[in-house]
mmCIF file of C-alpha atoms in Angstrom:
data_model
loop_
_atom_site.group_PDB
_atom_site.id
_atom_site.type_symbol
_atom_site.label_atom_id
_atom_site.label_comp_id
_atom_site.label_asym_id
_atom_site.label_seq_id
_atom_site.Cartn_x
_atom_site.Cartn_y
_atom_site.Cartn_z
ATOM 1 C CA MET A 90 -22.671 -4.581 32.293
ATOM 2 C CA LYS A 91 -24.992 -7.620 31.976
ATOM 3 C CA LEU A 92 -25.827 -6.577 28.415
ATOM 4 C CA ASN A 93 -22.114 -6.535 27.518
ATOM 5 C CA LYS A 94 -21.665 -10.036 28.957
ATOM 6 C CA LYS A 95 -24.654 -11.320 26.979
ATOM 7 C CA LEU A 96 -23.344 -9.791 23.765
ATOM 8 C CA PHE A 97 -19.926 -11.296 24.413
ATOM 9 C CA LYS A 98 -21.462 -14.745 24.983
ATOM 10 C CA ILE A 99 -23.490 -14.455 21.770
ATOM 11 C CA PHE A 100 -20.369 -13.431 19.806
ATOM 12 C CA ASP A 101 -18.321 -16.227 21.407
ATOM 13 C CA SER A 102 -20.951 -18.820 20.485
ATOM 14 C CA LEU A 103 -21.106 -17.532 16.914
ATOM 15 C CA ILE A 104 -17.338 -17.603 16.474
ATOM 16 C CA GLN A 105 -17.290 -21.256 17.556
ATOM 17 C CA ASN A 106 -19.472 -22.150 14.557
ATOM 18 C CA ARG A 107 -17.033 -23.454 11.919
ATOM 19 C CA THR A 108 -19.055 -22.093 8.984
ATOM 20 C CA ILE A 109 -19.121 -18.606 10.475
ATOM 21 C CA LYS A 110 -15.490 -18.805 11.584
ATOM 22 C CA TRP A 111 -13.940 -20.146 8.365
ATOM 23 C CA VAL A 112 -16.356 -18.989 5.642
ATOM 24 C CA ILE A 113 -18.687 -16.133 6.562
ATOM 25 C CA ILE A 114 -16.263 -13.861 8.441
ATOM 26 C CA PRO A 115 -13.420 -14.249 5.853
ATOM 27 C CA CYS A 116 -15.931 -13.543 3.056
ATOM 28 C CA ILE A 117 -17.134 -10.401 4.852
ATOM 29 C CA LEU A 118 -13.516 -9.207 5.263
ATOM 30 C CA LEU A 119 -12.802 -9.947 1.590
ATOM 31 C CA LEU A 120 -15.884 -7.959 0.611
ATOM 32 C CA LEU A 121 -14.661 -5.135 2.867
ATOM 33 C CA TRP A 122 -11.281 -5.177 1.086
ATOM 34 C CA PHE A 123 -12.897 -5.150 -2.341
ATOM 35 C CA SER A 124 -15.357 -2.360 -1.485
ATOM 36 C CA LEU A 125 -12.776 -0.091 0.148
ATOM 37 C CA SER A 126 -10.313 -0.754 -2.687
ATOM 38 C CA LEU A 127 -12.772 0.393 -5.334
ATOM 39 C CA ILE A 128 -13.677 3.520 -3.360
ATOM 40 C CA TYR A 129 -10.401 4.567 -1.698
ATOM 41 C CA SER A 130 -7.644 3.035 -3.828
ATOM 42 C CA THR A 131 -4.468 5.134 -3.791
ATOM 43 C CA TYR A 132 -4.468 5.846 -7.522
ATOM 44 C CA LYS A 133 -8.124 6.478 -8.245
ATOM 45 C CA SER A 134 -11.383 7.653 -6.774
ATOM 46 C CA PHE A 135 -14.677 5.826 -7.085
ATOM 47 C CA THR A 136 -15.951 7.936 -10.017
ATOM 48 C CA VAL A 137 -12.746 7.586 -12.072
ATOM 49 C CA LEU A 138 -11.876 4.845 -14.546
ATOM 50 C CA GLN A 139 -8.225 4.465 -15.430
ATOM 51 C CA TYR A 140 -6.410 2.471 -18.097
ATOM 52 C CA ASN A 141 -2.744 1.500 -18.191
ATOM 53 C CA HIS A 142 -0.468 2.184 -21.159
ATOM 54 C CA ASN A 143 2.795 0.329 -21.691
ATOM 55 C CA ARG A 144 5.942 1.216 -23.602
ATOM 56 C CA ASP A 145 5.505 0.585 -27.350
ATOM 57 C CA LYS A 146 6.343 2.086 -30.766
ATOM 58 C CA ASN A 147 3.719 4.838 -30.336
ATOM 59 C CA ASN A 148 5.236 6.096 -27.087
ATOM 60 C CA ASN A 149 8.638 7.781 -27.228
ATOM 61 C CA PHE A 150 9.751 7.565 -23.600
ATOM 62 C CA PRO A 151 13.565 7.691 -23.488
ATOM 63 C CA ILE A 152 15.173 5.873 -20.564
ATOM 64 C CA GLY A 153 17.086 8.058 -18.117
ATOM 65 C CA LYS A 154 17.012 11.751 -17.294
ATOM 66 C CA ILE A 155 15.311 14.335 -19.492
ATOM 67 C CA PHE A 156 17.373 17.497 -19.853
ATOM 68 C CA LYS A 157 16.549 20.949 -21.187
ATOM 69 C CA ASN A 158 14.565 20.941 -24.473
ATOM 70 C CA GLN A 159 14.213 17.154 -24.489
ATOM 71 C CA LYS A 160 10.701 15.747 -24.612
ATOM 72 C CA ILE A 161 8.467 12.769 -23.867
ATOM 73 C CA ILE A 162 5.907 11.853 -26.525
ATOM 74 C CA GLY A 163 2.884 9.643 -25.884
ATOM 75 C CA GLU A 164 0.045 8.407 -28.052
ATOM 76 C CA PHE A 165 -3.032 6.405 -27.044
ATOM 77 C CA THR A 166 -6.653 5.721 -27.937
ATOM 78 C CA GLY A 167 -9.315 7.020 -25.577
ATOM 79 C CA GLU A 168 -10.955 4.107 -23.775
ATOM 80 C CA GLU A 169 -13.909 6.125 -22.453
ATOM 81 C CA ASN A 170 -15.485 9.551 -22.704
ATOM 82 C CA ASN A 171 -14.494 12.283 -20.229
ATOM 83 C CA LEU A 172 -10.711 11.944 -20.599
ATOM 84 C CA GLY A 173 -9.268 14.421 -18.082
ATOM 85 C CA ILE A 174 -5.889 13.255 -16.708
ATOM 86 C CA VAL A 175 -2.718 11.653 -18.006
ATOM 87 C CA SER A 176 -0.516 10.398 -15.146
ATOM 88 C CA VAL A 177 3.066 9.627 -16.138
ATOM 89 C CA ARG A 178 5.490 7.414 -14.208
ATOM 90 C CA LEU A 179 8.361 9.799 -13.536
ATOM 91 C CA GLY A 180 11.232 9.605 -11.100
ATOM 92 C CA ILE A 181 11.583 13.007 -9.435
ATOM 93 C CA SER A 182 13.397 13.603 -6.158
ATOM 94 C CA ILE A 183 14.250 17.271 -5.683
ATOM 95 C CA HIS A 184 15.903 18.486 -2.484
ATOM 96 C CA ASN A 185 15.905 22.183 -3.452
ATOM 97 C CA LEU A 186 12.436 22.990 -4.828
ATOM 98 C CA GLU A 187 13.481 26.538 -5.759
ATOM 99 C CA ASN A 188 15.664 25.102 -8.540
ATOM 100 C CA ALA A 189 13.033 22.643 -9.838
ATOM 101 C CA ASP A 190 12.635 22.051 -13.549
ATOM 102 C CA ARG A 191 9.674 23.536 -15.424
ATOM 103 C CA LEU A 192 7.665 21.205 -17.652
ATOM 104 C CA VAL A 193 5.460 22.078 -20.608
ATOM 105 C CA PHE A 194 2.553 19.678 -21.022
ATOM 106 C CA HIS A 195 0.195 19.752 -23.989
ATOM 107 C CA ILE A 196 -2.313 17.340 -25.483
ATOM 108 C CA ARG A 197 -4.483 17.197 -28.609
ATOM 109 C CA GLU A 198 -6.423 14.830 -30.800
ATOM 110 C CA LYS A 199 -4.132 13.309 -33.401
ATOM 111 C CA GLY A 200 -4.358 15.141 -36.719
ATOM 112 C CA LYS A 201 -5.375 18.483 -35.197
ATOM 113 C CA ASN A 202 -3.122 21.486 -35.862
ATOM 114 C CA SER A 203 -3.529 23.185 -32.484
ATOM 115 C CA TRP A 204 -3.141 21.797 -28.994
ATOM 116 C CA TYR A 205 -6.347 21.169 -27.061
ATOM 117 C CA TYR A 206 -4.683 22.171 -23.789
ATOM 118 C CA GLU A 207 -1.256 23.466 -22.793
ATOM 119 C CA THR A 208 0.183 24.475 -19.424
ATOM 120 C CA ILE A 209 3.461 24.678 -17.495
ATOM 121 C CA TYR A 210 4.186 22.779 -14.274
ATOM 122 C CA ASP A 211 6.990 23.061 -11.748
ATOM 123 C CA SER A 212 8.443 19.557 -11.385
ATOM 124 C CA GLY A 213 8.549 20.084 -7.615
ATOM 125 C CA PHE A 214 4.766 19.710 -7.689
ATOM 126 C CA PHE A 215 5.282 16.017 -8.522
ATOM 127 C CA ASN A 216 8.148 15.405 -6.115
ATOM 128 C CA LYS A 217 8.257 11.759 -4.936
ATOM 129 C CA LEU A 218 4.938 10.810 -6.547
ATOM 130 C CA ASP A 219 4.819 7.423 -8.284
ATOM 131 C CA TYR A 220 2.711 8.912 -11.069
ATOM 132 C CA SER A 221 2.796 12.600 -11.966
ATOM 133 C CA PRO A 222 -0.743 13.765 -12.885
ATOM 134 C CA PHE A 223 -1.198 16.192 -15.793
ATOM 135 C CA GLY A 224 -4.794 17.386 -15.754
ATOM 136 C CA PHE A 225 -6.877 19.277 -18.321
ATOM 137 C CA PRO A 226 -10.566 20.098 -18.939
ATOM 138 C CA PRO A 227 -12.402 16.773 -19.510
ATOM 139 C CA ILE A 228 -13.018 15.803 -23.139
ATOM 140 C CA GLY A 229 -16.638 14.645 -23.291
ATOM 141 C CA ASP A 230 -16.379 12.632 -26.532
ATOM 142 C CA SER A 231 -12.884 11.140 -26.165
ATOM 143 C CA LYS A 232 -13.843 7.474 -26.562
ATOM 144 C CA GLY A 233 -12.293 5.837 -29.644
ATOM 145 C CA LYS A 234 -10.246 8.914 -30.625
ATOM 146 C CA ILE A 235 -6.451 8.939 -30.768
ATOM 147 C CA TYR A 236 -4.648 11.483 -28.577
ATOM 148 C CA GLU A 237 -1.046 12.571 -28.474
ATOM 149 C CA PHE A 238 0.722 14.479 -25.715
ATOM 150 C CA GLU A 239 4.165 15.918 -25.086
ATOM 151 C CA ILE A 240 6.090 16.809 -21.948
ATOM 152 C CA ILE A 241 9.028 19.138 -22.576
ATOM 153 C CA SER A 242 11.755 20.084 -20.100
ATOM 154 C CA LEU A 243 12.533 23.824 -19.966
ATOM 155 C CA ASN A 244 15.309 23.847 -17.350
ATOM 156 C CA GLY A 245 16.370 20.246 -16.830
ATOM 157 C CA ASN A 246 19.925 19.687 -15.618
ATOM 158 C CA ALA A 247 21.924 17.064 -13.721
ATOM 159 C CA TYR A 248 20.434 18.193 -10.390
ATOM 160 C CA ASN A 249 16.734 18.711 -11.132
ATOM 161 C CA ALA A 250 15.949 16.632 -14.241
ATOM 162 C CA LEU A 251 13.042 14.230 -14.198
ATOM 163 C CA GLU A 252 13.843 10.610 -14.962
ATOM 164 C CA ILE A 253 11.879 8.052 -16.947
ATOM 165 C CA LYS A 254 11.396 4.788 -15.097
ATOM 166 C CA ASP A 255 11.799 1.710 -17.256
ATOM 167 C CA LYS A 256 8.743 0.004 -15.819
ATOM 168 C CA ASN A 257 5.263 -0.601 -17.206
ATOM 169 C CA PRO A 258 2.749 0.909 -17.195
ATOM 170 C CA ILE A 259 4.630 4.058 -18.189
ATOM 171 C CA TYR A 260 1.497 6.211 -17.969
ATOM 172 C CA ILE A 261 -2.210 6.031 -17.159
ATOM 173 C CA SER A 262 -5.164 7.733 -18.841
ATOM 174 C CA LYS A 263 -8.025 8.652 -16.485
ATOM 175 C CA TYR A 264 -11.684 9.320 -17.210
ATOM 176 C CA LYS A 265 -13.840 11.221 -14.739
ATOM 177 C CA PHE A 266 -17.570 10.508 -14.493
ATOM 178 C CA SER A 267 -20.198 12.434 -12.557
ATOM 179 C CA LYS A 268 -22.423 10.579 -10.106
ATOM 180 C CA ALA A 269 -25.416 11.608 -12.216
ATOM 181 C CA GLU A 270 -23.941 9.708 -15.186
ATOM 182 C CA ILE A 271 -23.127 6.640 -13.109
ATOM 183 C CA PHE A 272 -26.486 6.403 -11.316
ATOM 184 C CA ARG A 273 -28.662 7.522 -14.231
ATOM 185 C CA ASP A 274 -30.347 4.118 -14.397
ATOM 186 C CA GLN A 275 -29.766 0.483 -13.503
ATOM 187 C CA GLN A 276 -27.969 -0.292 -16.757
ATOM 188 C CA SER A 277 -25.537 2.621 -16.277
ATOM 189 C CA VAL A 278 -24.696 1.429 -12.765
ATOM 190 C CA MET A 279 -24.060 -2.137 -13.979
ATOM 191 C CA GLU A 280 -21.910 -1.021 -16.915
ATOM 192 C CA PHE A 281 -19.820 1.277 -14.730
ATOM 193 C CA ALA A 282 -19.438 -1.397 -12.020
ATOM 194 C CA ILE A 283 -18.212 -3.976 -14.567
ATOM 195 C CA LYS A 284 -15.677 -1.527 -16.002
ATOM 196 C CA LYS A 285 -14.569 -0.519 -12.510
ATOM 197 C CA ILE A 286 -13.964 -4.133 -11.501
ATOM 198 C CA PHE A 287 -12.161 -4.911 -14.770
ATOM 199 C CA THR A 288 -9.809 -1.919 -14.536
ATOM 200 C CA PHE A 289 -9.162 -2.679 -10.873
ATOM 201 C CA PHE A 290 -8.113 -6.300 -11.382
ATOM 202 C CA THR A 291 -6.038 -5.564 -14.504
ATOM 203 C CA GLY A 292 -3.955 -2.898 -12.735
ATOM 204 C CA ASN A 293 -1.058 -4.315 -10.691
ATOM 205 C CA ASP A 294 -0.333 -0.948 -9.083
ATOM 206 C CA THR A 295 -3.910 -0.450 -7.924
ATOM 207 C CA LEU A 296 -4.094 -3.985 -6.597
ATOM 208 C CA PHE A 297 -0.871 -3.435 -4.662
ATOM 209 C CA SER A 298 -1.938 -0.041 -3.339
ATOM 210 C CA SER A 299 -5.173 -1.540 -2.038
ATOM 211 C CA SER A 300 -3.405 -4.361 -0.184
ATOM 212 C CA VAL A 301 -3.601 -2.252 2.968
ATOM 213 C CA PHE A 302 -7.321 -3.033 3.111
ATOM 214 C CA LEU A 303 -6.488 -6.761 3.296
ATOM 215 C CA LEU A 304 -4.859 -6.309 6.696
ATOM 216 C CA PRO A 305 -8.059 -6.971 8.728
ATOM 217 C CA LEU A 306 -8.354 -10.343 6.954
ATOM 218 C CA ILE A 307 -4.652 -11.041 7.553
ATOM 219 C CA PHE A 308 -4.990 -10.151 11.250
ATOM 220 C CA TYR A 309 -8.051 -12.383 11.559
ATOM 221 C CA LEU A 310 -6.391 -15.388 9.855
ATOM 222 C CA ILE A 311 -3.234 -14.964 11.958
ATOM 223 C CA TRP A 312 -5.402 -14.993 15.041
ATOM 224 C CA ILE A 313 -7.483 -18.100 14.292
ATOM 225 C CA ILE A 314 -4.737 -20.160 12.603
ATOM 226 C CA ILE A 315 -1.678 -19.412 14.732
ATOM 227 C CA ILE A 316 -2.368 -17.494 17.928
ATOM 228 C CA GLU A 317 -5.534 -19.343 18.895
ATOM 229 C CA LYS A 318 -3.824 -22.687 18.326
ATOM 230 C CA ILE A 319 -0.879 -21.734 20.520
ATOM 231 C CA LYS A 320 -3.134 -20.341 23.249
ATOM 232 C CA VAL A 321 -5.245 -23.515 23.378
ATOM 233 C CA TYR A 322 -2.168 -25.734 23.661
ATOM 234 C CA GLU A 323 -0.508 -23.589 26.329
ATOM 235 C CA ASN A 324 -3.663 -23.667 28.478
ATOM 236 C CA VAL A 325 -3.555 -27.480 28.644
ATOM 237 C CA PRO A 326 -1.988 -28.776 31.893
ATOM 238 C CA SER A 327 1.619 -29.895 31.369
ATOM 239 C CA ASP A 328 0.916 -33.524 32.370
ATOM 240 C CA LEU A 329 -1.776 -33.792 29.679
ATOM 241 C CA LYS A 330 0.158 -32.213 26.816
ATOM 242 C CA ASP A 331 0.927 -34.346 23.800
ATOM 243 C CA LYS A 332 4.697 -34.149 23.269
ATOM 244 C CA ARG A 333 4.190 -34.853 19.568
ATOM 245 C CA GLN A 334 2.527 -31.440 19.261
ATOM 246 C CA ILE A 335 5.541 -29.534 20.613
ATOM 247 C CA PRO A 336 7.428 -29.314 17.244
ATOM 248 C CA LYS A 337 4.254 -27.994 15.604
ATOM 249 C CA ILE A 338 3.845 -25.333 18.292
ATOM 250 C CA VAL A 339 7.521 -24.322 17.990
ATOM 251 C CA PHE A 340 7.098 -24.027 14.206
ATOM 252 C CA SER A 341 3.929 -21.946 14.699
ATOM 253 C CA ARG A 342 5.801 -19.574 16.989
ATOM 254 C CA LYS A 343 8.678 -19.159 14.529
ATOM 255 C CA PHE A 344 6.315 -18.748 11.587
ATOM 256 C CA PHE A 345 4.324 -16.127 13.474
ATOM 257 C CA THR A 346 7.512 -14.231 14.396
ATOM 258 C CA PHE A 347 8.812 -14.171 10.808
ATOM 259 C CA LEU A 348 5.360 -13.149 9.618
ATOM 260 C CA VAL A 349 5.430 -10.166 11.994
ATOM 261 C CA PHE A 350 8.907 -9.249 10.688
ATOM 262 C CA GLY A 351 7.546 -9.403 7.136
ATOM 263 C CA LEU A 352 4.506 -7.270 7.924
ATOM 264 C CA ILE A 353 6.581 -4.562 9.626
ATOM 265 C CA PHE A 354 9.149 -4.322 6.824
ATOM 266 C CA SER A 355 6.465 -4.529 4.110
ATOM 267 C CA ASP A 356 4.654 -1.628 5.759
ATOM 268 C CA ILE A 357 7.856 0.437 5.842
ATOM 269 C CA ILE A 358 9.066 -0.379 2.332
ATOM 270 C CA PHE A 359 5.882 -0.573 0.270
ATOM 271 C CA LEU A 360 3.254 1.619 1.964
ATOM 272 C CA LYS A 361 3.970 5.340 2.085
ATOM 273 C CA ASP A 362 1.032 6.474 4.189
ATOM 274 C CA VAL A 363 1.272 6.226 7.973
ATOM 275 C CA ILE A 364 -1.825 4.347 9.160
ATOM 276 C CA ILE A 365 -1.750 4.408 12.957
ATOM 277 C CA GLY A 366 -4.165 1.504 13.415
ATOM 278 C CA PHE A 367 -2.067 -0.866 11.302
ATOM 279 C CA MET A 368 1.192 0.315 12.866
ATOM 280 C CA LEU A 369 -0.140 -0.324 16.376
ATOM 281 C CA GLY A 370 -1.505 -3.681 15.196
ATOM 282 C CA PHE A 371 1.933 -4.774 13.948
ATOM 283 C CA LEU A 372 3.588 -3.610 17.165
ATOM 284 C CA GLY A 373 0.930 -5.471 19.141
ATOM 285 C CA PHE A 374 1.803 -8.631 17.204
ATOM 286 C CA TRP A 375 5.486 -7.993 17.965
ATOM 287 C CA ILE A 376 4.717 -7.746 21.696
ATOM 288 C CA TYR A 377 2.860 -11.057 21.437
ATOM 289 C CA ALA A 378 5.871 -12.550 19.582
ATOM 290 C CA ILE A 379 8.055 -11.411 22.507
ATOM 291 C CA TYR A 380 5.700 -13.203 24.903
ATOM 292 C CA LEU A 381 5.586 -16.415 22.833
ATOM 293 C CA ASN A 382 9.351 -16.663 22.294
ATOM 294 C CA LYS A 383 10.477 -15.125 25.617
ATOM 295 C CA PHE A 384 12.576 -12.624 23.673
ATOM 296 C CA LYS A 385 14.966 -10.407 25.624
ATOM 297 C CA SER A 386 15.080 -6.665 25.140
ATOM 298 C CA LYS A 387 18.201 -6.988 22.979
ATOM 299 C CA VAL A 388 16.082 -8.646 20.251
ATOM 300 C CA THR A 389 13.730 -5.649 20.133
ATOM 301 C CA PHE A 390 16.680 -3.224 20.148
ATOM 302 C CA THR A 391 18.245 -5.183 17.274
ATOM 303 C CA LEU A 392 15.031 -4.896 15.249
ATOM 304 C CA ALA A 393 14.918 -1.148 15.935
ATOM 305 C CA PHE A 394 18.588 -0.844 14.874
ATOM 306 C CA ILE A 395 17.899 -2.703 11.599
ATOM 307 C CA ILE A 396 14.984 -0.353 10.811
ATOM 308 C CA ILE A 397 17.111 2.727 11.614
ATOM 309 C CA SER A 398 19.885 1.364 9.363
ATOM 310 C CA LEU A 399 17.331 0.784 6.603
ATOM 311 C CA SER A 400 16.167 4.407 6.809
ATOM 312 C CA VAL A 401 19.793 5.676 6.737
ATOM 313 C CA PHE A 402 20.637 3.529 3.704
ATOM 314 C CA SER A 403 17.442 4.673 1.983
ATOM 315 C CA ILE A 404 18.570 8.302 2.290
ATOM 316 C CA TYR A 405 22.086 7.500 1.065
ATOM 317 C CA PHE A 406 21.011 5.316 -1.877
ATOM 318 C CA ASN A 407 17.815 7.324 -2.572
ATOM 319 C CA TRP A 408 15.506 4.360 -2.010
ATOM 320 C CA ILE A 409 11.815 5.210 -2.148
ATOM 321 C CA ILE A 410 10.668 4.259 1.341
ATOM 322 C CA SER A 411 8.943 6.205 4.088
ATOM 323 C CA VAL A 412 11.757 7.430 6.338
ATOM 324 C CA ASN A 413 9.220 9.024 8.701
ATOM 325 C CA LYS A 414 7.398 5.729 9.104
ATOM 326 C CA ALA A 415 10.671 3.825 9.633
ATOM 327 C CA SER A 416 11.723 6.358 12.284
ATOM 328 C CA THR A 417 8.358 6.062 14.036
ATOM 329 C CA PHE A 418 8.564 2.265 14.085
ATOM 330 C CA ALA A 419 12.141 2.424 15.432
ATOM 331 C CA TYR A 420 11.156 4.929 18.123
ATOM 332 C CA LEU A 421 8.207 2.824 19.333
ATOM 333 C CA LEU A 422 10.323 -0.348 19.281
ATOM 334 C CA ILE A 423 12.963 1.373 21.411
ATOM 335 C CA ILE A 424 10.256 2.279 23.934
ATOM 336 C CA ILE A 425 9.073 -1.364 23.953
ATOM 337 C CA GLY A 426 12.696 -2.487 24.396
ATOM 338 C CA LEU A 427 13.192 -0.103 27.330
ATOM 339 C CA LEU A 428 10.040 -1.430 29.017
ATOM 340 C CA GLN A 429 11.310 -4.977 28.475
ATOM 341 C CA ASN A 430 14.648 -3.976 29.959
ATOM 342 C CA LEU A 431 12.958 -2.548 33.058
ATOM 343 C CA LEU A 432 10.944 -5.749 33.527
ATOM 344 C CA GLU A 433 14.108 -7.848 33.088
ATOM 345 C CA TYR A 434 15.943 -5.737 35.665
ATOM 346 C CA LYS A 435 13.030 -6.035 38.094
ATOM 347 C CA ALA A 436 12.889 -9.832 37.619
ATOM 348 C CA SER A 437 16.646 -10.215 38.139
ATOM 349 C CA HIS A 438 16.490 -8.006 41.237
ATOM 350 C CA ILE A 439 13.736 -10.184 42.730
ATOM 351 C CA ARG A 440 15.721 -13.370 41.962
ATOM 352 C CA SER A 441 18.860 -11.939 43.570
ATOM 353 C CA LYS A 442 16.918 -11.211 46.792
ATOM 354 C CA LYS A 443 15.743 -14.818 46.939
#
């Protein structure tokens, strides 16, 4: 117990140091974001390099649905050796997987008569993926060579056809490296690290997908900039408070509340994976927003109703959001609202007795 108190005092003294508080800790959290992004980014693993390809004259990607016997044609130059995956941005949302379309994928070096690799996929395999991955045995000497691929619909109709999204990049070429190649020597490590960083920062999708790892930094900045400021002011005796600071505190409360709204809806709309720690963190911030603003339970119920409505509209209009996550948020908010309601009833009952 004494050891815990000593550790807490040491941490408290460190956090009071402005350099540690405003420079060192944020830099550590930024480094954490960058490291985790390179290793666990949604669209690539640590040993994979990927390059974006946009719509141009060499890529015949018709806009709209692709029906039976229609095809997608792509052409690109290999950026690295070990080409092994082409991931195409396709819109596929199939409710009955038994009637899914079947897709022929083949790829070859330009100028060759025969296809290097050819296979057939059920489109249900790619259902609701942002990028549909078409894999093949890695090509060890692919760098600098021109490759062409085709994707042909065998059974596409109005109900199961894949749809081309008019958004760049339209596809991604991926190159898989073994750890032995990466860590062969110091120069290999440096070259791979530079390429990894370059491909990471030039890919908007990968940057966005890794934003989840920025949340610890966001939580920390919210705490030291907004919450800590409010807590310090509220702990000052009322007769010593500077009335000129009240508008600033009110603004901080409102800003914090809208920030929590933004974080919750961003999590629902943009992040597909359910990350319990972040979800509980957002709900914890909402509980603190209730405390700061003295919100009644009806405010929490209204937020839950908006999220439920969002999930219903997303099903009706086929928006790509996580309905399961929205439902979970709504359910937990309803529980919070019920607890608020019980506390309000208890407080009113005590007042009525007085």
